[in-house]
Amino acid sequence: MKTNNLTTSYTTERILSIDMLRGVAVLGILILNIQSFSMIFTAYINPTAYGDLNGLNLWVWILSHILASEKFLSIFSLLFGAGIILMYERRKQEGKAPGLLQYYRLFWLFIFGMLHAYLIWYGDILVTYSLCGAFVYLFRKMKPRGLLILASFLFILPALFNIFSGATMSYWPEAQLEGTREFWQPNKENIDWELQAMRGRFSEQMQVRGQHALMMQTFLFFSSFFWRISALMLLGMALFKTGVLQACKSKAYYIRMAAIGLIGGYGLSTYGVWELITRQWSFEYALFFGYLPNYFASVMVALGYVALIMLVTQSRSFTSFKRTLSAVGRMAFSNYILMSLIASLLFYGHGLALFGKVTRLQQMLITLIIWALILFISPLWLKHFRYGPLEWLWRCLSYHKKLPFKR
């Protein structure tokens, strides 16, 4: 495997390109997550369900959908798969059994995720990552070609499920059809209940948080998340095995990769937005068909973003920027939970209770402020400590011993 002065082989402690990608991913997911923190559950997928959607607010939704929706989560999933291979190879080279440690790590990630989902924010992704990680670990020895074929098969399944569900809607029982329609466009009573609960005491919030978290960990997990996230993890394994994620390919390779991914992905996602707006977010179209263009576009755009970061990694410029972004990535777990804690204090009843009171434009302004805070804190923290606080705790629990923390 070729390397340069900015990248390392997987036998060493850190890989700059991986850390930078994690930094980009953890910052980028807040663009979409902030909507979930600050608005009712349905508004995340149906922007007409709640809040103003005119003027700048509409453009915020359009741009965030095209530029960010599912894109940064896809990068995170790619990196999780790459991380499985990275740890597996390191443990093998150390002459230690890699499987046991990997499952210890996934077990504790599951515990962290459950606490996050039910005590802080129902939109947690850690539980899904732990379960999908346990599955894709079984394919760690597969060659890149096989990983790509399996990933493609798994990735297409949720799309087929959506198409089948939408195509058979006319055969649904009336009660099921009405319930789904009510989920897509909740009535005032249900909206008011969610607003009051999330602005209320912690026990009141738990009614909403528990209900939505359970839905995400059951129906949405088995119908979509498991297949999509597992597919992206497998793709990440393949990309790591071929050196793509370590910035080991040529500059021309990454330029082509960025051009194809971004032009094709942005174009397809823009088409999806156009159809949604033209059809006025019609329930019959939008719920099962309307988001399919972005479903496929998200992977293309994510790979385009990966290519851009690889080009930045290979460059001898942007030294300070790369150092800061890699620090954010090295603390991705801690920063992910920190963003949830900040958002919960801003929007929920045990804090400022701004839930449902901020526009989409204001959400983006809040996102920029949180980004600035994380970009400032992360490199400062790592000047004094070896890991982020949760990274350190996760490692200690996984290795069953207290590891050095301070530098």
Coordinates of C-alpha atoms in Angstrom, one line a residue:
M1 CA 0.0 0.0 0.0
K2 CA 1.4 3.4 -1.0
T3 CA 1.6 6.1 1.6
N4 CA 2.7 9.7 1.8
N5 CA 3.8 12.0 4.6
L6 CA 0.2 12.7 5.5
T7 CA -1.1 9.2 5.7
T8 CA 0.0 6.0 7.5
S9 CA -0.5 2.3 7.2
Y10 CA -3.0 0.6 9.4
T11 CA -0.2 -0.7 11.7
T12 CA 0.2 2.8 13.2
E13 CA -2.0 4.6 15.7
R14 CA -3.8 7.2 13.6
I15 CA -4.7 7.7 10.0
L16 CA -5.2 11.4 9.2
S17 CA -7.7 10.9 6.3
I18 CA -9.9 8.7 8.5
D19 CA -9.9 11.2 11.4
M20 CA -10.7 14.1 9.0
L21 CA -13.6 12.1 7.5
R22 CA -15.0 11.5 11.0
G23 CA -14.7 15.1 11.7
V24 CA -16.6 16.1 8.6
A25 CA -19.2 13.4 9.3
V26 CA -19.9 14.3 12.9
L27 CA -20.3 18.0 12.0
G28 CA -22.4 17.4 8.9
I29 CA -25.0 15.1 10.6
L30 CA -26.0 18.0 12.8
I31 CA -27.5 19.8 9.8
L32 CA -30.3 17.2 9.7
N33 CA -30.3 16.2 13.3
I34 CA -31.0 19.7 14.5
Q35 CA -34.4 19.4 12.7
S36 CA -35.2 16.3 14.8
F37 CA -34.1 18.0 18.0
S38 CA -36.2 21.1 17.5
M39 CA -39.3 20.0 15.7
I40 CA -42.0 17.3 15.9
F41 CA -41.0 13.8 14.7
T42 CA -42.9 13.9 11.4
A43 CA -41.4 17.2 10.3
Y44 CA -38.1 15.4 9.7
I45 CA -39.5 13.5 6.7
N46 CA -42.4 15.8 5.9
P47 CA -41.4 19.4 6.1
T48 CA -45.0 20.5 5.5
A49 CA -46.2 18.8 8.7
Y50 CA -44.9 21.6 11.0
G51 CA -43.4 25.1 10.8
D52 CA -43.0 27.7 8.2
L53 CA -41.8 26.4 4.8
N54 CA -41.6 29.6 2.7
G55 CA -38.8 31.9 1.5
L56 CA -35.5 31.3 3.3
N57 CA -36.9 28.4 5.3
L58 CA -37.8 26.5 2.2
W59 CA -34.4 27.1 0.8
V60 CA -32.8 25.9 4.0
W61 CA -34.7 22.7 3.7
I62 CA -33.9 22.3 0.0
L63 CA -30.2 22.9 0.4
S64 CA -29.9 20.8 3.5
H65 CA -31.7 18.0 1.7
I66 CA -29.5 18.1 -1.4
L67 CA -26.2 18.8 0.4
A68 CA -26.6 16.8 3.7
S69 CA -29.6 14.5 4.0
E70 CA -28.2 11.0 4.5
K71 CA -24.9 12.0 3.1
F72 CA -22.9 12.5 6.3
L73 CA -24.6 9.5 7.9
S74 CA -23.4 7.5 4.9
I75 CA -19.8 8.7 5.5
F76 CA -20.1 7.7 9.2
S77 CA -21.3 4.2 8.1
L78 CA -18.5 3.8 5.6
L79 CA -16.0 4.7 8.4
F80 CA -17.5 2.3 10.8
G81 CA -17.0 -0.5 8.4
A82 CA -13.5 0.6 7.7
G83 CA -12.9 0.8 11.5
I84 CA -13.8 -2.9 11.8
I85 CA -11.1 -3.9 9.3
L86 CA -8.6 -1.5 10.8
M87 CA -9.0 -2.9 14.3
Y88 CA -9.1 -6.5 13.0
E89 CA -5.8 -6.0 11.2
R90 CA -4.1 -4.3 14.1
R91 CA -5.1 -7.0 16.6
K92 CA -3.9 -9.7 14.2
Q93 CA -0.5 -8.0 13.8
E94 CA -0.3 -7.8 17.6
G95 CA -0.9 -11.5 17.8
K96 CA -4.1 -11.0 19.8
A97 CA -7.6 -12.4 19.2
P98 CA -9.5 -9.6 17.4
G99 CA -13.1 -11.0 17.6
L100 CA -13.6 -10.8 21.3
L101 CA -12.5 -7.2 21.6
Q102 CA -14.7 -6.2 18.6
Y103 CA -17.8 -7.7 20.2
Y104 CA -16.9 -6.1 23.6
R105 CA -16.7 -2.8 21.8
L106 CA -20.0 -3.3 20.0
F107 CA -21.7 -4.4 23.3
W108 CA -20.7 -1.3 25.1
L109 CA -21.7 0.9 22.1
F110 CA -25.1 -0.7 22.3
I111 CA -25.4 0.3 26.0
F112 CA -24.2 3.8 25.2
G113 CA -26.8 4.0 22.4
M114 CA -29.7 2.8 24.5
L115 CA -28.9 5.4 27.2
H116 CA -28.6 8.1 24.5
A117 CA -31.8 7.1 22.8
Y118 CA -34.0 6.9 25.9
L119 CA -32.5 9.5 28.2
I120 CA -31.3 12.2 25.7
W121 CA -32.5 11.9 22.1
Y122 CA -34.6 9.3 20.3
G123 CA -32.7 9.8 17.0
D124 CA -29.7 7.8 18.3
I125 CA -27.7 5.8 15.6
L126 CA -25.3 4.0 18.0
V127 CA -27.7 1.1 18.7
T128 CA -28.0 0.6 14.9
Y129 CA -24.3 0.7 14.4
S130 CA -23.6 -1.8 17.2
L131 CA -26.1 -4.3 15.7
C132 CA -25.1 -3.8 12.1
G133 CA -21.4 -3.9 13.1
A134 CA -21.9 -7.3 14.8
F135 CA -23.4 -8.6 11.5
V136 CA -20.9 -7.2 9.0
Y137 CA -17.9 -8.3 11.1
L138 CA -18.7 -11.8 9.8
F139 CA -17.6 -10.7 6.4
R140 CA -14.3 -9.1 7.4
K141 CA -12.2 -11.6 5.4
M142 CA -14.2 -11.2 2.2
K143 CA -12.4 -9.7 -0.8
P144 CA -13.4 -6.2 -2.0
R145 CA -15.3 -7.4 -5.0
G146 CA -17.5 -9.7 -2.8
L147 CA -18.1 -6.9 -0.3
L148 CA -19.3 -4.6 -3.1
I149 CA -21.7 -7.2 -4.5
L150 CA -23.1 -8.0 -1.0
A151 CA -23.4 -4.3 -0.2
S152 CA -25.3 -3.6 -3.4
F153 CA -27.7 -6.4 -2.7
L154 CA -28.4 -5.2 0.9
F155 CA -28.7 -1.6 -0.2
I156 CA -31.4 -2.2 -2.7
L157 CA -33.7 -4.1 -0.3
P158 CA -35.2 -1.0 1.5
A159 CA -35.8 0.6 -1.9
L160 CA -37.7 -2.5 -3.1
F161 CA -39.7 -2.5 0.2
N162 CA -40.7 1.1 -0.4
I163 CA -41.7 0.5 -4.0
F164 CA -43.7 -2.6 -3.0
S165 CA -45.4 -0.7 -0.2
G166 CA -46.3 2.2 -2.4
A167 CA -47.5 0.0 -5.3
T168 CA -49.8 -2.0 -3.0
M169 CA -51.2 0.9 -1.1
S170 CA -54.6 0.6 -2.7
Y171 CA -54.9 -2.9 -1.2
W172 CA -54.2 -1.8 2.4
P173 CA -56.9 -2.1 5.1
E174 CA -58.6 1.3 5.5
A175 CA -57.5 1.5 9.2
Q176 CA -53.8 1.0 8.2
L177 CA -54.1 3.5 5.4
E178 CA -55.7 6.1 7.7
G179 CA -53.1 5.6 10.4
T180 CA -50.2 6.0 8.0
R181 CA -51.8 9.1 6.5
E182 CA -52.2 10.5 10.0
F183 CA -48.5 9.8 10.8
W184 CA -47.5 11.7 7.6
Q185 CA -49.8 14.7 8.4
P186 CA -50.5 14.7 12.2
N187 CA -53.5 16.5 13.4
K188 CA -53.4 19.5 15.8
E189 CA -54.1 17.4 18.8
N190 CA -51.1 15.1 18.2
I191 CA -48.8 18.0 17.4
D192 CA -49.8 19.9 20.6
W193 CA -49.3 16.8 22.6
E194 CA -45.7 16.3 21.3
L195 CA -44.9 20.1 21.7
Q196 CA -46.2 20.2 25.3
A197 CA -44.4 16.9 26.3
M198 CA -41.0 17.9 24.9
R199 CA -41.3 21.4 26.6
G200 CA -42.4 19.8 29.8
R201 CA -40.7 17.8 32.6
F202 CA -38.3 15.0 31.9
S203 CA -40.9 12.4 32.7
E204 CA -43.3 14.0 30.2
Q205 CA -40.5 14.0 27.5
M206 CA -40.0 10.3 28.1
Q207 CA -43.4 9.5 26.7
V208 CA -42.5 10.9 23.4
R209 CA -38.8 9.9 23.4
G210 CA -39.6 6.3 24.4
Q211 CA -42.3 5.9 21.7
H212 CA -40.1 7.3 18.9
A213 CA -36.9 5.5 20.0
L214 CA -38.8 2.2 20.1
M215 CA -40.2 2.8 16.6
M216 CA -36.7 3.5 15.3
Q217 CA -35.2 0.4 16.9
T218 CA -37.9 -1.9 15.7
F219 CA -40.0 -1.1 12.6
L220 CA -37.5 1.4 11.0
F221 CA -34.5 -0.8 11.9
F222 CA -35.9 -3.9 10.3
S223 CA -37.5 -2.2 7.3
S224 CA -34.6 0.2 6.4
F225 CA -31.8 0.9 8.8
F226 CA -30.3 -2.6 9.1
W227 CA -30.0 -3.1 5.4
R228 CA -28.8 0.3 4.4
I229 CA -26.3 0.8 7.3
S230 CA -24.9 -2.8 6.9
A231 CA -24.5 -2.2 3.1
L232 CA -22.6 1.0 3.7
M233 CA -20.4 -0.6 6.3
L234 CA -19.5 -3.4 3.8
L235 CA -18.8 -0.7 1.2
G236 CA -16.5 1.0 3.8
M237 CA -14.7 -2.3 4.3
A238 CA -14.1 -2.6 0.6
L239 CA -12.9 1.0 0.3
F240 CA -10.5 0.6 3.1
K241 CA -9.1 -2.7 1.7
T242 CA -8.4 -0.9 -1.6
G243 CA -6.8 2.1 0.0
V244 CA -9.4 4.6 -1.0
L245 CA -10.1 5.9 2.5
Q246 CA -6.4 6.2 3.3
A247 CA -5.8 8.7 0.5
C248 CA -3.6 6.2 -1.2
K249 CA -5.0 6.7 -4.7
S250 CA -3.8 9.2 -7.2
K251 CA -5.0 12.8 -7.4
A252 CA -6.6 12.2 -10.7
Y253 CA -8.5 9.2 -9.2
Y254 CA -10.0 11.4 -6.5
I255 CA -10.9 14.2 -8.9
R256 CA -12.8 11.8 -11.1
M257 CA -14.4 10.3 -8.0
A258 CA -15.5 13.7 -6.7
A259 CA -16.8 14.9 -10.1
I260 CA -18.9 11.7 -10.7
G261 CA -20.2 11.5 -7.2
L262 CA -21.1 15.2 -6.7
I263 CA -22.4 16.0 -10.2
G264 CA -24.5 12.8 -10.4
G265 CA -25.6 12.8 -6.7
Y266 CA -26.5 16.5 -6.6
G267 CA -28.4 16.1 -9.9
L268 CA -30.4 13.1 -8.7
S269 CA -31.2 14.6 -5.3
T270 CA -32.3 17.9 -7.0
Y271 CA -34.6 15.9 -9.2
G272 CA -36.1 14.3 -6.1
V273 CA -36.7 17.7 -4.5
W274 CA -38.3 19.0 -7.7
E275 CA -40.7 16.1 -7.8
L276 CA -41.6 16.5 -4.1
I277 CA -42.4 20.2 -4.5
T278 CA -44.2 19.8 -7.8
R279 CA -46.4 17.1 -6.3
Q280 CA -46.8 19.2 -3.1
W281 CA -45.5 16.4 -0.8
S282 CA -48.5 14.2 -1.7
F283 CA -48.7 11.4 0.8
E284 CA -49.2 8.7 -1.8
Y285 CA -46.1 9.7 -3.7
A286 CA -43.7 11.2 -1.1
L287 CA -43.8 8.6 1.6
F288 CA -42.7 5.7 -0.5
F289 CA -41.4 7.1 -3.8
G290 CA -40.4 10.7 -3.2
Y291 CA -37.2 10.1 -1.2
L292 CA -35.9 7.3 -3.4
P293 CA -33.8 9.6 -5.6
N294 CA -32.0 11.0 -2.5
Y295 CA -31.6 7.4 -1.2
F296 CA -29.4 6.5 -4.1
A297 CA -27.9 10.0 -4.5
S298 CA -26.8 10.1 -0.8
V299 CA -24.2 7.4 -1.4
M300 CA -22.9 9.2 -4.6
V301 CA -22.6 12.5 -2.8
A302 CA -21.0 10.8 0.3
L303 CA -18.3 9.3 -2.0
G304 CA -17.8 12.7 -3.6
Y305 CA -17.2 14.2 -0.2
V306 CA -14.8 11.4 0.7
A307 CA -12.8 12.2 -2.5
L308 CA -12.6 15.9 -1.6
I309 CA -11.3 15.1 1.8
M310 CA -8.7 12.7 0.4
L311 CA -7.5 15.5 -1.9
V312 CA -7.2 17.9 1.1
T313 CA -5.4 15.2 2.9
Q314 CA -2.9 14.8 0.1
S315 CA -2.3 18.5 -0.1
R316 CA 0.6 20.1 1.7
S317 CA -1.6 23.1 2.4
F318 CA -4.4 23.6 4.9
T319 CA -2.2 22.3 7.8
S320 CA -4.1 24.1 10.6
F321 CA -7.5 23.2 9.1
K322 CA -6.5 19.5 8.8
R323 CA -5.2 19.4 12.4
T324 CA -8.4 20.9 13.7
L325 CA -10.7 18.7 11.7
S326 CA -8.8 15.6 12.6
A327 CA -9.2 16.5 16.3
V328 CA -12.9 16.8 15.9
G329 CA -12.8 13.3 14.2
R330 CA -10.7 11.8 16.9
M331 CA -13.4 12.9 19.4
A332 CA -16.3 12.0 17.1
F333 CA -18.1 9.9 19.8
S334 CA -17.8 12.5 22.5
N335 CA -18.7 15.3 20.0
Y336 CA -21.8 13.3 18.8
I337 CA -23.1 13.0 22.4
L338 CA -22.0 16.6 23.2
M339 CA -24.2 17.9 20.4
S340 CA -27.1 15.9 21.7
L341 CA -26.6 17.4 25.2
I342 CA -26.4 20.9 23.9
A343 CA -29.5 20.5 21.7
S344 CA -31.4 18.9 24.5
L345 CA -30.7 21.9 26.8
L346 CA -31.7 24.3 24.1
F347 CA -34.9 22.6 23.0
Y348 CA -36.3 20.5 25.8
G349 CA -38.2 21.3 28.9
H350 CA -35.3 20.8 31.3
G351 CA -33.5 23.5 29.4
L352 CA -34.7 26.5 27.4
A353 CA -37.8 24.7 26.0
L354 CA -37.3 26.1 22.5
F355 CA -38.9 22.9 21.0
G356 CA -41.1 23.9 18.1
K357 CA -40.2 27.6 18.4
V358 CA -37.3 28.0 16.0
T359 CA -37.5 28.3 12.2
R360 CA -35.4 26.2 9.9
L361 CA -33.2 29.2 9.2
Q362 CA -32.6 29.7 13.0
Q363 CA -31.8 26.0 13.3
M364 CA -28.9 26.5 10.8
L365 CA -27.6 29.5 12.8
I366 CA -27.6 27.3 15.9
T367 CA -25.8 24.6 14.0
L368 CA -23.0 27.0 13.0
I369 CA -22.6 28.1 16.7
I370 CA -22.3 24.5 17.8
W371 CA -19.8 23.8 15.0
A372 CA -17.7 26.7 16.2
L373 CA -17.8 25.4 19.7
I374 CA -16.7 21.9 18.8
L375 CA -14.0 23.1 16.4
F376 CA -12.6 25.2 19.3
I377 CA -12.9 22.6 22.1
S378 CA -11.7 19.5 20.3
P379 CA -8.0 20.5 19.5
L380 CA -7.8 22.2 22.9
W381 CA -8.9 19.0 24.7
L382 CA -6.5 16.8 22.8
K383 CA -3.6 19.0 23.9
H384 CA -4.1 17.8 27.4
F385 CA -5.7 14.3 27.0
R386 CA -5.1 11.3 24.8
Y387 CA -8.7 10.7 23.9
G388 CA -12.1 12.3 24.1
P389 CA -13.8 11.4 27.4
L390 CA -16.3 8.9 25.9
E391 CA -13.6 7.4 23.6
W392 CA -11.5 6.8 26.7
L393 CA -14.4 5.3 28.7
W394 CA -15.4 3.1 25.8
R395 CA -11.8 1.8 25.5
C396 CA -11.5 1.1 29.2
L397 CA -14.8 -0.8 29.2
S398 CA -13.8 -2.8 26.1
Y399 CA -10.2 -3.6 27.3
H400 CA -11.4 -4.2 30.9
K401 CA -8.7 -2.0 32.4
K402 CA -8.0 1.7 33.1
L403 CA -6.0 3.2 30.3
P404 CA -3.9 6.4 30.4
F405 CA -6.0 9.5 29.9
K406 CA -3.8 12.6 30.4
R407 CA -0.9 13.3 28.1

